[in-house]
mmCIF file of C-alpha atoms in Angstrom:
data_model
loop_
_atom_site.group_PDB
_atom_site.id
_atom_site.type_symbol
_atom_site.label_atom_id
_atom_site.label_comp_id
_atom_site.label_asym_id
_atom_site.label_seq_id
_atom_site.Cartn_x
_atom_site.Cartn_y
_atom_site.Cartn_z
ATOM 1 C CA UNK G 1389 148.770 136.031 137.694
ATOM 2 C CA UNK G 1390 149.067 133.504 135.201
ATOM 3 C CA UNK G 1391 146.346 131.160 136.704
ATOM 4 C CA UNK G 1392 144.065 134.063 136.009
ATOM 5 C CA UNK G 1393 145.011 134.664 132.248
ATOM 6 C CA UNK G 1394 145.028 130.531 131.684
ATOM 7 C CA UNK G 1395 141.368 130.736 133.496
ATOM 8 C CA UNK G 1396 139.183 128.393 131.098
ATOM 9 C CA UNK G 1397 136.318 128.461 132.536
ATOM 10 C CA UNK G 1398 133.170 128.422 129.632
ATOM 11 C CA UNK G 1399 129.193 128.754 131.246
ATOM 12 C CA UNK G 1400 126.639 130.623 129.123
ATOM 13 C CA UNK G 1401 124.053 129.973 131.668
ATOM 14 C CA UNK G 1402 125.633 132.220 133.961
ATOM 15 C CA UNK G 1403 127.583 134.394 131.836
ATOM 16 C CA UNK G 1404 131.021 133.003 132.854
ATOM 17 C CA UNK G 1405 133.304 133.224 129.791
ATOM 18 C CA UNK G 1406 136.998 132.877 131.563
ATOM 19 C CA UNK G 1407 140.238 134.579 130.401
ATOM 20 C CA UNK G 1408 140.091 135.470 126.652
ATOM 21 C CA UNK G 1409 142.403 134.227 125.548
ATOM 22 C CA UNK G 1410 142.124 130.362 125.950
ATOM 23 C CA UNK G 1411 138.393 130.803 125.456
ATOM 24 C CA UNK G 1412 139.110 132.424 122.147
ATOM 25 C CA UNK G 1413 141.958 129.717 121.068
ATOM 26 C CA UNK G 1414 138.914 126.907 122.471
ATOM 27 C CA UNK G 1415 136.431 128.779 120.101
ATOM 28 C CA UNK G 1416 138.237 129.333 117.400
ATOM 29 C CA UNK G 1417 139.387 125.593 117.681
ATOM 30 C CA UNK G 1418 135.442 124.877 117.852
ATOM 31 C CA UNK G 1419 134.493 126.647 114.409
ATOM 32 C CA UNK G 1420 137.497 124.800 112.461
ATOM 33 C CA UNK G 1421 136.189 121.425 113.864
ATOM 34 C CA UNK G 1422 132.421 121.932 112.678
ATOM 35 C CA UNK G 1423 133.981 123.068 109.413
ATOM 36 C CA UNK G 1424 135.972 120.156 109.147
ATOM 37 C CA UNK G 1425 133.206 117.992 110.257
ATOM 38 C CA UNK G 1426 130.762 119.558 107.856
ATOM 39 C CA UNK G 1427 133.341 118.811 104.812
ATOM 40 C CA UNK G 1428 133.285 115.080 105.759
ATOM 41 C CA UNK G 1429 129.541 114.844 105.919
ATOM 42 C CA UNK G 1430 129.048 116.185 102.632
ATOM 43 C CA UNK G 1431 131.591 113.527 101.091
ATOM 44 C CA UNK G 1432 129.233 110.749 102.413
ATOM 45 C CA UNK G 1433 126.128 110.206 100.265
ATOM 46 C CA UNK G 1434 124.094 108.888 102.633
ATOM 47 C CA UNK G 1435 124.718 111.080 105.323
ATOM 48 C CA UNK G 1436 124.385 114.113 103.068
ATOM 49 C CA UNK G 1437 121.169 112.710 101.451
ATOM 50 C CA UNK G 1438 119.930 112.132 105.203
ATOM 51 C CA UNK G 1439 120.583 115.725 106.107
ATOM 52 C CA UNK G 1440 119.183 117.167 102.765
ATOM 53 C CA UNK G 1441 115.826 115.779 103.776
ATOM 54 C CA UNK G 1442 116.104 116.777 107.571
ATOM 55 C CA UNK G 1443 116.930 120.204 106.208
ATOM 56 C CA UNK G 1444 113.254 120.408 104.670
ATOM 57 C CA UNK G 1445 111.303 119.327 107.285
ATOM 58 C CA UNK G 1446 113.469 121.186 109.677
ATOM 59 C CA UNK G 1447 109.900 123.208 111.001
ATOM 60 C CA UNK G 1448 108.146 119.744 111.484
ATOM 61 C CA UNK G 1449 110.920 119.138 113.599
ATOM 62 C CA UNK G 1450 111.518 122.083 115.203
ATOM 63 C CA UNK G 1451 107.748 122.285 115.643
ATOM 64 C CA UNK G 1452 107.377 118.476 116.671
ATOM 65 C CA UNK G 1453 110.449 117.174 118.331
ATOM 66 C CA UNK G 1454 109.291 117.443 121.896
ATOM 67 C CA UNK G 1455 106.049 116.873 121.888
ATOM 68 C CA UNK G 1456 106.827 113.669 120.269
ATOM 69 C CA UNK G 1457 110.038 112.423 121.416
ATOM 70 C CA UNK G 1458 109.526 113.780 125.283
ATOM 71 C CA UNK G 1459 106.218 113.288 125.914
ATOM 72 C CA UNK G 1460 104.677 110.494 123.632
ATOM 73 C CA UNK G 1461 107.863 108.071 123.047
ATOM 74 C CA UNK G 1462 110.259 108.732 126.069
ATOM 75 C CA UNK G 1463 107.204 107.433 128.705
ATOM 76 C CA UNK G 1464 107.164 104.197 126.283
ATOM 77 C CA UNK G 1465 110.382 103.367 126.277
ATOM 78 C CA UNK G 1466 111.227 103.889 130.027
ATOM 79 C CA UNK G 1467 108.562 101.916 131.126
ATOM 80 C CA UNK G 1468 109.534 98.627 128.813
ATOM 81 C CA UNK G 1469 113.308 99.213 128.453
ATOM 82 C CA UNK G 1470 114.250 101.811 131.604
ATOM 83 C CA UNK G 1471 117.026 104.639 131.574
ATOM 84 C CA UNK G 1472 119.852 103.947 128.835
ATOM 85 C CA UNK G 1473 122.142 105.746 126.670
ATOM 86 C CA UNK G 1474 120.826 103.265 123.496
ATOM 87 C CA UNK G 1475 117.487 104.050 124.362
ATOM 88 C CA UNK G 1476 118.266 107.804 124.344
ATOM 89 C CA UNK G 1477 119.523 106.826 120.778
ATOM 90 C CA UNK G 1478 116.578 104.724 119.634
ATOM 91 C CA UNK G 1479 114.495 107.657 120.920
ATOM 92 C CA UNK G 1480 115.790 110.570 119.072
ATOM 93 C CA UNK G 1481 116.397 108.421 115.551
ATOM 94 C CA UNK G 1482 112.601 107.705 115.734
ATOM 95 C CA UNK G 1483 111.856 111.339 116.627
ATOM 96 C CA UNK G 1484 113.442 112.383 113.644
ATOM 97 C CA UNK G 1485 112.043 109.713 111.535
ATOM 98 C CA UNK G 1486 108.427 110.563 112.215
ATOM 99 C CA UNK G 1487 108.899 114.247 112.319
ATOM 100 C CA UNK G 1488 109.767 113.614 108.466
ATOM 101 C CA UNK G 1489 107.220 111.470 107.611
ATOM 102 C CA UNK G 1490 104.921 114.320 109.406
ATOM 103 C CA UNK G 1491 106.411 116.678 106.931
ATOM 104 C CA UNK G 1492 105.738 114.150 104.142
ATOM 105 C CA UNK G 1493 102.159 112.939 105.029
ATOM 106 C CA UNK G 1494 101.201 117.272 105.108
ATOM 107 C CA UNK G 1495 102.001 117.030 100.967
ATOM 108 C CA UNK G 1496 99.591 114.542 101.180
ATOM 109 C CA UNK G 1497 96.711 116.362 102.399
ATOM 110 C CA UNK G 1498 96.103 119.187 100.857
ATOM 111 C CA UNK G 1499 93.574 121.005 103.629
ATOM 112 C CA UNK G 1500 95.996 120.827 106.124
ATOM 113 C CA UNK G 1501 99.302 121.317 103.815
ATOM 114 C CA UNK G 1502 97.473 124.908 102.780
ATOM 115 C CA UNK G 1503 97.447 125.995 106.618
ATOM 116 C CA UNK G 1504 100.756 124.803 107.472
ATOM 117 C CA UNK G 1505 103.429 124.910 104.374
ATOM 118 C CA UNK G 1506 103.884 128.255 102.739
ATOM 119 C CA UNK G 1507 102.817 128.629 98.838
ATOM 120 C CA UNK G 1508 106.401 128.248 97.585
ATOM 121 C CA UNK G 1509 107.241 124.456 98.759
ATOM 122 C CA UNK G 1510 103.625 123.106 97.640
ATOM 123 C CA UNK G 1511 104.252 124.555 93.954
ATOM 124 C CA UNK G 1512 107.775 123.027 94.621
ATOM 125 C CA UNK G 1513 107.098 119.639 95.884
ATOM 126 C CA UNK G 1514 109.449 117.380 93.361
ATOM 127 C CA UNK G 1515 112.421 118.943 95.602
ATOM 128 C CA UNK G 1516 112.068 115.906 98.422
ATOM 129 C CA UNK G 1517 111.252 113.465 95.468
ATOM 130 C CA UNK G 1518 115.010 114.180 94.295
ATOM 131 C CA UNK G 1519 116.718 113.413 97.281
ATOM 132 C CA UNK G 1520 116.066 109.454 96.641
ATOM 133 C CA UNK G 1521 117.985 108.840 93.786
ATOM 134 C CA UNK G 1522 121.888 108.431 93.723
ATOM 135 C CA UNK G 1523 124.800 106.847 91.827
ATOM 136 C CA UNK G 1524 127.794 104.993 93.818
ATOM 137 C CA UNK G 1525 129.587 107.628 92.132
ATOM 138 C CA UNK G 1526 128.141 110.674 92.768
ATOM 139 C CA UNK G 1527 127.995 113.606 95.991
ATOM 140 C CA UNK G 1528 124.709 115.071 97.104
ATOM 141 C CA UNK G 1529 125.280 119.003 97.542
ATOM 142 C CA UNK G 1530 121.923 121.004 98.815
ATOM 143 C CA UNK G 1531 121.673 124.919 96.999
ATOM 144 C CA UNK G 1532 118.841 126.771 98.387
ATOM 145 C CA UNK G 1533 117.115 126.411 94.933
ATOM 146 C CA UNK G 1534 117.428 122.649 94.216
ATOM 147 C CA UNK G 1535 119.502 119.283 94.816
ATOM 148 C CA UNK G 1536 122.293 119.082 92.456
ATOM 149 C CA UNK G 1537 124.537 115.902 92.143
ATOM 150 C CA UNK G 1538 128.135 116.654 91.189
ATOM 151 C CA UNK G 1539 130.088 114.307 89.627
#
């Protein structure tokens, strides 16, 4: 009896969720963790400033991230450095990095910026300009509207 209730046993594949009870301790556990770690990203500048930007360009990535990282920079890097957890590292840092600049380089041409980036963020473009600048003293918070640094 109690083996069954302590079941924890988590697979969203297959639909498995376990006993209740420890799965809803483990996800209730889960949600204070991402709060927790979401508190101590936004009290590091550059991390916060990093995400900011991410958070812009978050369709170039989501758009971008496999056809780039999977299929044009993971052959590369097997071939000259093989299978390897820093690799896997290197791999999706430069995915990121160049999904960005994709987002960036679109501002910069304007036929292709007018097919791809709705109305609102091309009338709105000093938003990414903002990010750059920071004092040792200030946090970077992101508001739907704008980047605001609090003092």
């Amino acid at each position: 009896f109690f083996k069954r209730i302590l079941l924890v046993e988590l697979d969203l594949f297959e639909n498995k969720f376990g006993s209740f009870i420890p799965t809803f301790i483990i996800m209730i556990s889960g949600i204070i963790i991402i709060l927790n770690l979401a508190k101590l990203i936004s009290k590091n500048k550059i991390l916060a400033i990093l995400f900011v930007y991410c958070s812009y360009s978050s369709f170039f990535i989501l758009a971008f991230h496999i056809l780039i990282g999977n299929y044009l920079l993971y052959p590369i890097a097997i071939k000259y450095f093989g299978v390897n957890l820093y690799v896997d590292i290197a791999i999706f840092i430069l995915t990121l990095v160049i999904c960005c600049l994709l987002y960036k380089l679109t501002f910069k041409i304007k036929k292709v910026a007018y097919f791809i980036l709705p109305m609102k963020s091309l009338k709105n473009k000093t938003k990414i300009d903002t990010v750059v600048s920071l004092e040792a003293t200030n946090t970077a918070i992101h508001t739907p509207d704008t980047i605001h640094l609090k003092n």
